Short mmCIF file of C-alpha atoms in Angstrom, two decimals:
data_model
loop_
_atom_site.label_atom_id
_atom_site.label_comp_id
_atom_site.label_asym_id
_atom_site.label_seq_id
_atom_site.Cartn_x
_atom_site.Cartn_y
_atom_site.Cartn_z
CA MET A 1 3.94 27.74 -33.41
CA THR A 2 3.52 31.60 -32.40
CA PRO A 3 2.21 32.32 -28.37
CA ALA A 4 -0.49 34.38 -30.46
CA ARG A 5 -1.47 31.10 -31.29
CA ARG A 6 -1.25 29.38 -28.31
CA SER A 7 -3.30 31.90 -26.14
CA GLY A 8 -6.08 31.11 -28.43
CA PRO A 9 -7.42 28.20 -27.35
CA ALA A 10 -6.28 28.75 -23.55
CA VAL A 11 -9.46 31.62 -23.80
CA ILE A 12 -11.85 29.35 -25.14
CA ILE A 13 -10.78 26.69 -22.59
CA TRP A 14 -11.49 29.26 -19.46
CA VAL A 15 -14.60 30.27 -21.04
CA ILE A 16 -15.87 26.59 -20.92
CA ALA A 17 -14.04 26.43 -17.49
CA ALA A 18 -16.05 28.95 -15.84
CA LEU A 19 -19.14 28.11 -17.53
CA ALA A 20 -18.76 24.57 -16.05
CA LEU A 21 -17.36 25.88 -12.97
CA ALA A 22 -21.21 28.75 -12.78
CA LEU A 23 -23.59 25.64 -13.67
CA LEU A 24 -22.03 23.91 -10.35
CA VAL A 25 -21.45 26.95 -8.13
CA LEU A 26 -24.63 29.03 -9.44
CA PRO A 27 -27.78 26.92 -8.26
CA LEU A 28 -25.87 26.82 -4.80
CA LEU A 29 -25.41 30.53 -4.40
CA GLY A 30 -28.85 30.11 -5.09
CA ILE A 31 -29.48 28.87 -1.68
CA LEU A 32 -27.10 31.32 -0.17
CA LEU A 33 -29.17 34.20 -1.84
CA SER A 34 -33.11 32.54 -1.11
CA ALA A 35 -32.22 31.12 2.87
CA PRO A 36 -34.83 33.13 4.96
CA TRP A 37 -31.48 35.32 6.58
CA PRO A 38 -33.87 36.69 9.79
CA HIS A 39 -35.49 32.82 10.18
CA LEU A 40 -32.87 31.27 9.98
CA PRO A 41 -31.61 30.59 13.34
CA ALA A 42 -35.35 29.72 14.55
CA LEU A 43 -35.79 27.26 11.64
CA LEU A 44 -32.10 25.81 12.59
CA VAL A 45 -32.70 24.72 15.98
CA ALA A 46 -36.24 23.08 15.50
CA PRO A 47 -36.20 20.06 17.03
CA GLU A 48 -36.82 18.55 13.48
CA THR A 49 -33.55 20.47 11.21
CA LEU A 50 -31.94 19.09 15.46
CA GLN A 51 -33.15 15.33 14.85
CA ALA A 52 -32.59 15.37 11.04
CA LEU A 53 -28.86 16.50 11.55
CA GLY A 54 -28.08 14.26 14.16
CA LEU A 55 -29.78 11.39 12.39
CA SER A 56 -27.54 12.01 8.89
CA LEU A 57 -24.31 12.58 11.13
CA LEU A 58 -24.97 9.25 13.35
CA THR A 59 -25.43 7.05 10.17
CA GLY A 60 -23.23 8.53 7.88
CA VAL A 61 -20.05 8.23 10.22
CA ILE A 62 -21.23 4.42 10.89
CA SER A 63 -21.85 3.75 7.22
CA THR A 64 -18.54 5.49 6.43
CA PHE A 65 -17.03 3.04 8.79
CA CYS A 66 -18.59 0.00 7.23
CA CYS A 67 -17.05 1.23 4.00
CA LEU A 68 -13.31 1.37 5.67
CA VAL A 69 -14.14 -2.33 7.13
CA LEU A 70 -15.21 -3.53 4.04
CA GLY A 71 -14.03 -1.36 1.10
CA ILE A 72 -10.36 -1.06 1.64
CA PRO A 73 -10.09 -5.29 1.10
CA LEU A 74 -12.14 -4.96 -1.56
CA ALA A 75 -10.06 -2.65 -3.26
CA VAL A 76 -6.64 -4.76 -2.05
CA VAL A 77 -8.84 -7.37 -4.23
CA LEU A 78 -9.23 -4.83 -7.08
CA ALA A 79 -5.56 -3.54 -7.25
CA ARG A 80 -4.42 -7.39 -7.58
CA SER A 81 -6.76 -8.08 -10.38
CA VAL A 82 -4.71 -6.13 -13.12
CA GLY A 83 -3.08 -10.05 -13.24
CA TRP A 84 -6.78 -12.00 -13.74
CA ALA A 85 -8.27 -12.86 -16.95
CA VAL A 86 -9.74 -9.73 -18.69
CA VAL A 87 -13.82 -11.21 -17.93
CA PRO A 88 -13.52 -11.62 -14.45
CA ARG A 89 -11.48 -8.58 -14.03
CA ARG A 90 -14.09 -6.80 -15.85
CA LEU A 91 -17.13 -8.25 -14.03
CA LEU A 92 -15.95 -6.85 -11.05
CA ARG A 93 -14.78 -3.88 -11.24
CA ALA A 94 -18.39 -2.94 -13.00
CA ALA A 95 -19.86 -4.62 -9.84
CA VAL A 96 -17.89 -1.73 -7.53
CA THR A 97 -18.74 0.71 -10.12
CA VAL A 98 -22.82 -0.20 -10.58
CA PRO A 99 -23.19 1.65 -7.16
CA LEU A 100 -21.77 5.23 -8.41
CA VAL A 101 -24.42 4.71 -11.96
CA LEU A 102 -26.95 3.23 -10.61
CA PRO A 103 -29.96 5.70 -9.68
CA PRO A 104 -30.17 5.64 -6.41
CA VAL A 105 -33.71 4.59 -6.37
CA VAL A 106 -33.17 1.50 -7.62
CA GLY A 107 -30.26 1.00 -5.81
CA GLY A 108 -32.64 1.28 -2.93
CA LEU A 109 -35.30 -1.04 -4.82
CA ALA A 110 -32.76 -3.37 -4.73
CA LEU A 111 -31.70 -3.44 -1.37
CA LEU A 112 -35.49 -3.49 -0.26
CA LEU A 113 -36.04 -6.98 -2.68
CA LEU A 114 -32.60 -8.12 -1.08
CA LEU A 115 -33.28 -7.62 2.30
CA GLY A 116 -36.88 -6.74 2.49
CA ARG A 117 -39.34 -8.71 4.81
CA ASN A 118 -40.47 -11.21 1.56
CA GLY A 119 -36.90 -10.32 0.15
CA ILE A 120 -34.91 -13.28 -0.94
CA LEU A 121 -32.41 -12.78 2.33
CA GLY A 122 -34.97 -10.85 4.23
CA LYS A 123 -36.86 -13.38 4.47
CA TYR A 124 -34.59 -15.66 6.23
CA LEU A 125 -33.19 -12.92 8.43
CA ALA A 126 -37.10 -12.40 9.54
CA GLN A 127 -37.26 -15.72 10.68
CA LEU A 128 -34.06 -14.46 12.73
CA GLY A 129 -36.59 -12.03 13.94
CA ILE A 130 -34.41 -9.27 12.04
CA THR A 131 -36.18 -6.46 10.46
CA LEU A 132 -34.00 -4.43 8.53
CA PRO A 133 -35.87 -2.43 5.92
CA PHE A 134 -37.70 1.33 7.38
CA THR A 135 -34.42 0.95 10.56
CA THR A 136 -31.73 3.42 10.97
CA GLY A 137 -29.91 0.03 9.91
CA ALA A 138 -31.74 0.35 6.47
CA VAL A 139 -30.37 4.09 6.66
CA VAL A 140 -26.84 2.77 7.22
CA ILE A 141 -27.29 0.04 4.77
CA ALA A 142 -28.12 2.26 1.59
CA GLN A 143 -25.24 5.06 2.61
CA THR A 144 -22.45 2.04 2.68
CA PHE A 145 -24.43 0.97 -0.46
CA VAL A 146 -24.31 4.08 -2.79
CA ALA A 147 -20.94 5.35 -0.85
CA MET A 148 -18.35 2.41 -0.83
CA PRO A 149 -17.53 3.01 -4.29
CA PHE A 150 -15.49 6.39 -3.06
CA LEU A 151 -13.69 4.94 -0.97
CA VAL A 152 -12.53 1.70 -3.04
CA PHE A 153 -11.81 3.62 -5.75
CA ALA A 154 -9.46 6.08 -4.11
CA VAL A 155 -7.95 3.11 -1.69
CA GLU A 156 -7.29 1.86 -4.97
CA GLY A 157 -5.82 4.38 -6.89
CA ALA A 158 -3.00 4.94 -3.86
CA LEU A 159 -2.37 0.61 -3.54
CA ARG A 160 -1.39 1.60 -7.20
CA GLY A 161 0.86 4.06 -6.80
CA ALA A 162 2.83 2.34 -3.36
CA ASP A 163 5.39 0.43 -3.82
CA ARG A 164 4.53 -2.78 -2.82
CA ARG A 165 8.30 -4.17 -2.79
CA VAL A 166 8.25 -3.10 0.54
CA GLU A 167 5.59 -5.62 1.26
CA LEU A 168 8.33 -8.21 -0.02
CA ALA A 169 10.92 -6.95 2.35
CA ALA A 170 8.03 -7.63 5.35
CA ALA A 171 7.40 -10.63 4.23
CA SER A 172 11.26 -11.54 4.22
CA LEU A 173 11.56 -10.39 8.21
CA GLY A 174 8.95 -13.61 9.12
CA ALA A 175 5.26 -10.80 8.45
CA THR A 176 2.37 -13.24 7.97
CA PRO A 177 0.10 -11.66 4.76
CA PHE A 178 -2.04 -10.26 7.44
CA GLN A 179 0.67 -8.51 9.26
CA VAL A 180 1.95 -7.84 5.84
CA PHE A 181 -1.77 -5.94 5.47
CA ARG A 182 -1.91 -4.72 8.67
CA THR A 183 0.92 -3.01 9.45
CA ILE A 184 1.93 -2.19 6.05
CA THR A 185 0.22 -2.06 3.16
CA VAL A 186 -2.64 0.25 5.02
CA PRO A 187 -0.05 2.54 7.24
CA LEU A 188 1.57 3.21 3.24
CA VAL A 189 -1.55 3.82 1.33
CA ALA A 190 -3.19 5.47 4.45
CA PRO A 191 -3.63 9.46 2.56
CA GLY A 192 -5.86 7.60 0.07
CA ILE A 193 -8.21 6.16 2.67
CA ALA A 194 -8.05 9.29 4.46
CA ALA A 195 -9.76 10.62 1.09
CA GLY A 196 -11.54 7.90 0.75
CA ALA A 197 -12.99 7.73 3.74
CA VAL A 198 -14.07 11.77 3.31
CA LEU A 199 -15.12 11.40 -0.13
CA CYS A 200 -17.49 8.17 1.60
CA PHE A 201 -18.82 10.42 4.51
CA ALA A 202 -19.72 13.10 1.93
CA ARG A 203 -21.74 10.94 -0.59
CA ALA A 204 -23.53 8.94 2.89
CA LEU A 205 -24.17 12.43 4.12
CA GLY A 206 -26.41 13.20 0.31
CA GLU A 207 -28.01 10.09 0.51
CA PHE A 208 -31.14 10.56 -0.57
CA GLY A 209 -32.85 8.36 -3.41
CA ALA A 210 -31.92 4.81 -2.20
CA THR A 211 -32.58 5.84 1.58
CA ILE A 212 -36.35 6.34 1.02
CA THR A 213 -36.91 3.63 -0.99
CA PHE A 214 -35.57 1.55 1.52
CA ALA A 215 -35.77 2.84 5.14
CA GLY A 216 -38.69 5.73 3.93
CA SER A 217 -38.80 8.63 6.31
CA TYR A 218 -39.55 8.27 10.17
CA PRO A 219 -39.21 10.94 12.14
CA GLY A 220 -35.66 10.60 13.76
CA VAL A 221 -35.21 7.27 12.68
CA THR A 222 -35.17 7.38 9.45
CA ARG A 223 -35.82 10.96 8.14
CA THR A 224 -31.90 11.74 7.19
CA LEU A 225 -31.53 15.95 6.39
CA PRO A 226 -31.52 15.22 2.74
CA ILE A 227 -35.30 13.47 2.43
CA ALA A 228 -36.07 16.03 5.35
CA SER A 229 -35.65 18.96 3.15
CA TYR A 230 -37.08 17.50 0.71
CA LEU A 231 -40.31 16.73 2.53
CA ALA A 232 -40.03 20.24 3.46
CA SER A 233 -39.78 21.67 0.39
CA GLN A 234 -43.54 20.19 0.16
CA THR A 235 -45.19 21.93 2.58
CA ASP A 236 -42.44 24.90 3.94
CA LEU A 237 -39.84 26.31 1.69
CA ASN A 238 -37.92 28.25 4.29
CA GLN A 239 -37.84 25.08 6.63
CA SER A 240 -36.17 22.94 2.84
CA ILE A 241 -33.88 25.89 2.24
CA ALA A 242 -32.90 25.76 5.88
CA LEU A 243 -32.01 22.29 5.98
CA ALA A 244 -30.57 22.59 2.71
CA LEU A 245 -27.77 25.30 3.93
CA VAL A 246 -27.30 23.13 6.82
CA LEU A 247 -26.82 20.27 4.27
CA LEU A 248 -24.49 22.11 2.03
CA VAL A 249 -22.26 23.70 4.92
CA VAL A 250 -21.89 20.49 6.30
CA SER A 251 -20.95 18.75 3.00
CA VAL A 252 -18.52 22.25 1.95
CA ALA A 253 -16.68 21.63 5.45
CA VAL A 254 -15.96 17.92 5.05
CA LEU A 255 -14.66 18.11 1.50
CA LEU A 256 -12.03 20.91 2.63
CA GLY A 257 -10.84 18.80 4.52
CA LEU A 258 -9.33 17.08 1.77
CA ARG A 259 -6.47 18.24 1.68
CA ASP A 260 -2.58 16.77 1.90
CA ARG A 261 -2.91 17.04 5.58
CA TRP A 262 -3.19 13.34 5.89
CA LEU A 263 0.18 12.13 4.28
CA PRO A 264 2.07 9.99 7.03
CA GLY A 265 3.37 11.23 9.61
CA VAL A 266 6.68 10.40 7.98
CA ARG A 267 7.12 13.64 5.75
CA GLY A 268 5.84 15.81 8.35
CA MET B 1 22.78 -23.82 1.75
CA ARG B 2 22.62 -25.56 -1.34
CA ILE B 3 20.46 -24.38 -4.60
CA GLU B 4 19.16 -25.70 -7.42
CA ARG B 5 17.02 -23.91 -9.81
CA ALA B 6 16.28 -25.84 -13.02
CA ASP B 7 13.42 -23.69 -14.08
CA PHE B 8 13.50 -22.02 -18.01
CA PRO B 9 14.96 -19.74 -17.96
CA THR B 10 17.57 -19.42 -15.53
CA SER B 11 19.29 -22.64 -14.01
CA VAL B 12 22.05 -22.39 -11.34
CA THR B 13 22.87 -24.38 -8.92
CA LEU B 14 25.26 -22.67 -5.28
CA ASP B 15 26.77 -24.28 -2.73
CA VAL B 16 27.32 -21.19 -0.33
CA ARG B 17 29.45 -22.14 2.53
CA ALA B 18 28.76 -20.47 6.36
CA GLY B 19 31.03 -17.73 6.55
CA GLN B 20 32.02 -17.73 2.85
CA PRO B 21 29.69 -15.13 1.83
CA LEU B 22 28.97 -16.07 -1.91
CA ALA B 23 29.45 -13.42 -5.38
CA LEU B 24 26.71 -14.21 -8.22
CA VAL B 25 27.86 -12.06 -10.87
CA GLY B 26 26.48 -11.65 -14.77
CA PRO B 27 25.61 -8.95 -17.07
CA ASN B 28 22.44 -6.93 -16.29
CA GLY B 29 19.41 -9.64 -18.01
CA ALA B 30 21.40 -12.64 -16.78
CA GLY B 31 19.39 -13.87 -13.96
CA LYS B 32 20.48 -12.73 -11.05
CA THR B 33 17.59 -11.39 -9.08
CA THR B 34 15.49 -13.51 -10.49
CA VAL B 35 17.73 -16.34 -8.62
CA LEU B 36 17.96 -13.92 -5.43
CA HIS B 37 14.13 -13.43 -5.77
CA ALA B 38 13.33 -16.96 -5.98
CA ILE B 39 15.08 -17.82 -2.30
CA ALA B 40 13.45 -15.29 -1.06
CA GLY B 41 9.89 -17.34 -2.16
CA HIS B 42 8.62 -14.27 -3.46
CA LEU B 43 8.84 -16.49 -6.97
CA PRO B 44 8.30 -20.21 -7.10
CA ILE B 45 11.18 -22.53 -8.14
CA MET B 46 8.89 -25.11 -9.97
CA ILE B 47 12.41 -27.71 -10.51
CA GLY B 48 14.93 -27.90 -7.68
CA SER B 49 15.76 -27.25 -4.55
CA ILE B 50 16.53 -24.63 -1.97
CA GLN B 51 18.59 -27.17 1.23
CA LEU B 52 19.27 -25.07 4.44
CA GLY B 53 20.75 -26.89 6.97
CA ASP B 54 18.35 -29.77 7.34
CA ARG B 55 15.58 -27.98 6.15
CA GLU B 56 13.87 -28.31 3.10
CA LEU B 57 12.73 -24.01 2.04
CA VAL B 58 10.74 -24.07 -1.28
CA GLU B 59 7.71 -25.16 -0.18
CA LEU B 60 8.09 -23.40 2.31
CA ALA B 61 6.01 -19.38 2.55
CA PRO B 62 8.66 -16.48 1.96
CA GLU B 63 7.73 -15.55 5.82
CA ALA B 64 8.61 -19.17 7.04
CA ARG B 65 12.36 -19.39 5.57
CA ARG B 66 13.87 -17.32 7.97
CA ILE B 67 16.09 -15.53 4.61
CA GLY B 68 17.49 -12.40 5.61
CA VAL B 69 17.32 -9.93 2.67
CA VAL B 70 19.21 -6.45 1.93
CA PHE B 71 17.21 -5.06 -1.51
CA GLN B 72 18.99 -2.76 -3.92
CA ASP B 73 17.28 0.19 -2.93
CA PHE B 74 17.14 -0.97 0.49
CA LEU B 75 13.26 -1.19 0.48
CA LEU B 76 12.90 0.54 4.09
CA PHE B 77 9.12 1.05 5.77
CA PRO B 78 8.68 4.81 5.17
CA HIS B 79 6.14 5.23 8.02
CA LEU B 80 8.95 3.49 10.84
CA THR B 81 11.33 5.08 12.47
CA VAL B 82 15.00 3.90 11.75
CA ALA B 83 14.26 2.24 15.74
CA ASP B 84 10.56 0.13 14.82
CA ASN B 85 12.27 -0.62 10.58
CA VAL B 86 15.16 -2.73 12.46
CA ALA B 87 12.39 -3.92 15.26
CA TYR B 88 10.06 -4.59 12.43
CA GLY B 89 11.41 -8.87 12.38
CA LEU B 90 11.25 -9.45 16.06
CA ARG B 91 7.25 -7.63 16.35
CA MET B 92 6.22 -9.70 13.92
CA CYS B 93 7.25 -12.85 16.11
CA GLY B 94 5.34 -11.95 17.93
CA SER B 95 7.80 -10.12 20.69
CA GLY B 96 6.16 -7.31 22.75
CA ARG B 97 7.12 -3.65 21.69
CA LYS B 98 8.89 -2.63 24.78
CA PRO B 99 11.55 -6.03 24.47
CA ALA B 100 11.20 -6.13 20.19
CA ARG B 101 12.67 -2.30 21.66
CA ALA B 102 15.20 -3.54 23.88
CA ALA B 103 16.08 -6.37 22.14
CA THR B 104 16.97 -3.92 19.15
CA LEU B 105 19.17 -1.39 21.03
CA PRO B 106 22.60 -3.44 20.44
CA TRP B 107 21.36 -3.82 16.52
CA LEU B 108 21.65 -0.16 16.35
CA GLU B 109 24.29 0.59 18.48
CA ARG B 110 26.59 -2.07 16.03
CA PHE B 111 25.39 -0.51 13.41
CA ASP B 112 26.20 3.45 14.52
CA LEU B 113 22.76 4.14 14.63
CA SER B 114 21.58 5.02 18.18
CA ASP B 115 21.65 9.16 17.19
CA LEU B 116 19.38 7.59 14.00
CA ALA B 117 16.24 5.49 16.16
CA GLY B 118 13.71 8.11 15.81
CA ARG B 119 14.43 9.34 12.04
CA TYR B 120 12.24 8.60 9.19
CA PRO B 121 13.76 6.32 5.88
CA HIS B 122 13.26 10.10 4.36
CA GLU B 123 15.61 11.56 6.86
CA LEU B 124 18.80 8.96 5.99
CA SER B 125 21.20 9.27 4.16
CA GLY B 126 22.35 6.88 0.93
CA GLY B 127 25.12 4.58 3.70
CA GLN B 128 22.77 5.66 6.74
CA ALA B 129 19.72 3.60 4.99
CA GLN B 130 21.88 0.99 3.73
CA ARG B 131 23.20 0.55 7.17
CA VAL B 132 19.38 0.10 8.66
CA ALA B 133 18.16 -2.37 5.62
CA LEU B 134 21.18 -4.68 7.32
CA ALA B 135 20.54 -4.59 10.98
CA ARG B 136 16.71 -4.66 10.31
CA ALA B 137 17.62 -8.41 8.16
CA LEU B 138 19.69 -9.35 10.95
CA ALA B 139 17.83 -8.05 13.93
CA ALA B 140 14.81 -10.75 12.65
CA GLU B 141 17.81 -13.44 13.30
CA PRO B 142 17.55 -14.84 9.59
CA GLU B 143 19.55 -17.99 8.98
CA ALA B 144 20.80 -16.68 5.74
CA LEU B 145 21.40 -13.81 4.29
CA LEU B 146 21.28 -12.50 1.01
CA LEU B 147 22.23 -8.88 -0.68
CA ASP B 148 20.73 -7.57 -4.11
CA GLU B 149 23.32 -5.18 -5.26
CA PRO B 150 24.32 -3.29 -2.12
CA MET B 151 26.41 -1.19 -3.34
CA ALA B 152 24.26 0.32 -6.56
CA ALA B 153 21.85 2.95 -4.76
CA LEU B 154 24.98 4.62 -2.83
CA ASP B 155 26.54 7.56 -4.25
CA VAL B 156 29.90 7.06 -6.03
CA GLU B 157 32.59 8.62 -3.62
CA ILE B 158 31.02 6.85 -0.68
CA ARG B 159 31.09 3.42 -2.05
CA ASP B 160 34.48 2.59 -0.97
CA GLU B 161 34.03 3.10 2.89
CA VAL B 162 30.70 1.90 3.06
CA ARG B 163 31.64 -1.52 1.49
CA ALA B 164 34.33 -1.70 4.35
CA GLN B 165 31.81 -1.82 6.59
CA LEU B 166 29.63 -3.53 5.11
CA ALA B 167 32.31 -6.83 4.73
CA ASP B 168 33.32 -5.92 8.40
CA HIS B 169 29.52 -6.74 9.39
CA LEU B 170 29.53 -9.83 6.60
CA ARG B 171 32.52 -11.19 8.60
CA ASP B 172 30.85 -10.98 11.97
CA PHE B 173 27.51 -13.03 10.35
CA ALA B 174 27.63 -16.78 11.08
CA GLY B 175 25.10 -17.74 8.08
CA PRO B 176 25.39 -18.28 4.06
CA THR B 177 25.41 -14.97 2.35
CA VAL B 178 24.57 -14.08 -1.27
CA ILE B 179 25.39 -11.32 -2.67
CA VAL B 180 24.31 -10.30 -6.18
CA THR B 181 26.72 -7.96 -8.03
CA HIS B 182 28.18 -6.72 -11.07
CA SER B 183 30.83 -4.78 -10.03
CA ALA B 184 34.36 -5.94 -9.25
CA ALA B 185 34.81 -4.46 -6.59
CA ASP B 186 32.33 -5.42 -4.23
CA VAL B 187 33.35 -9.31 -5.65
CA ALA B 188 36.71 -8.36 -4.61
CA ALA B 189 35.62 -6.77 -0.94
CA LEU B 190 32.72 -8.66 0.25
CA ALA B 191 33.10 -12.61 -1.28
CA ALA B 192 34.81 -15.62 -0.65
CA ASP B 193 33.94 -17.37 -3.75
CA VAL B 194 32.07 -16.22 -7.06
CA VAL B 195 29.63 -17.72 -9.21
CA VAL B 196 28.98 -16.02 -12.89
CA LEU B 197 25.61 -16.56 -14.15
CA GLU B 198 24.97 -15.80 -18.02
CA ARG B 199 21.70 -15.69 -20.06
CA GLY B 200 20.45 -18.18 -17.07
CA ALA B 201 23.31 -20.19 -17.06
CA VAL B 202 26.86 -20.82 -14.96
CA THR B 203 29.61 -19.98 -17.24
CA GLN B 204 32.57 -20.30 -14.20
CA ARG B 205 32.13 -20.42 -10.52
CA GLY B 206 35.22 -20.15 -8.20
CA THR B 207 37.65 -17.68 -6.10
CA TRP B 208 38.12 -14.57 -7.13
CA GLU B 209 41.87 -14.74 -8.20
CA SER B 210 41.14 -17.91 -9.83
CA LEU B 211 38.46 -16.36 -12.08
CA ARG B 212 41.34 -13.19 -12.88
CA ALA B 213 43.65 -15.59 -13.29
CA ALA B 214 42.02 -17.88 -16.35
CA PRO B 215 38.80 -15.87 -17.22
CA ALA B 216 36.67 -18.56 -18.88
CA THR B 217 34.28 -15.87 -21.26
CA PRO B 218 34.84 -12.21 -22.52
CA TYR B 219 32.29 -11.21 -19.77
CA VAL B 220 34.41 -12.48 -17.01
CA ALA B 221 37.48 -11.11 -18.41
CA ARG B 222 35.91 -7.42 -19.29
CA LEU B 223 34.92 -8.22 -15.39
CA VAL B 224 37.77 -8.82 -14.03
CA GLU B 225 40.10 -5.99 -16.10
CA ARG B 226 37.98 -3.53 -14.24
CA ARG B 227 38.78 -4.40 -11.50
CA GLU B 228 42.74 -4.27 -12.34
CA GLU B 229 42.18 -0.53 -13.92
#
């Protein structure tokens, strides 16, 4: 094959890749270009903005924590499901993947039907005096629901890449299965856990559909940044753009942190 | 220690006397490592038994067997220092950080690892990693010791020296020891007794000298010749 023939497809690929990148980046540039820069300082320190930002960060951190506690064991089970029969293995994988492909509004509706005041589980919770819908707790549940797959898949990938035989070595030294999990498995996949947590937090931060359906939009209680931005876009576009800008900056900052920095100390 | 494994495709009976290391030799695919993992508890034994002293181990989980294992590529914990690798067994048995550290010091000294205590496994040479693996296994105070191809991961040039050191350390260990290898040099230097495993079945057993005097199969004949080259 001649160099000239090889460079042909490469150029087309470069052009298409550039188009794809433009589709991803140009709309964001649009936000920057239309931002009401002169009014921005005032809009950013407005109580509604700070309230929404604070709520978003708080719920994002809590739901990321929930994803870590619940998602790491789920990732372990998923990684070990390789040896299972086909049907349960595929069902498990589908169940973990569903929140990724489901419209978040549907997820929110499902949560409402399950945990709402007259919901399947919700009515029992109500008897115990626990009401979830339209509370900050509901925001956390909605975010955990949509963000969990990001964590599970990142950790599962790390588990598959790790040399699991060191777990046998740990067992031969007297470690129980839970001790092996805590002292060997988790540290071994720490980079995957960190990467998953970052993606999880970014997804939770941007969560809109499930939150507004299941938790509503009460200022200071459930009105997170994306919801505040959407509501403002109906009345005050400048306010909406300012909120969107905050969301964009926080998200990009979080994702820029997603680098090699969490490689375990062993390599540092 | 007495091991009986009658499972298909590998069935074998081993009598291992304390202080008399037993070499389990055989060509690749003979089932040596399978037997080793069965003793350690990583693979189940469906038909058979493992007697260690007056304990029956077959039904026990790996962590309850008190059998130390030195793996072929050592399998040190990459996120722990040399000292923490060696202390791992004690920590898992409930020792606090400080007592475990203190109990580990003599082991580090004995295996010439004191200067390396703060290093991570990727900073070690092959010979050093092997010493850590052995120290880690012995510091957990096992009642028996298994070594899987202990020289295979080492550079050829250093094998003789490391093998001599390993022989010294094995002499100090009071419990039964099984060494899986396909190296004649390992057998001659490390083991008192030999069991030859070919295609899942024992084809000869005895001392190295008795194997050399009367090899029972073409494989054993080739094995003893290799040593004399």
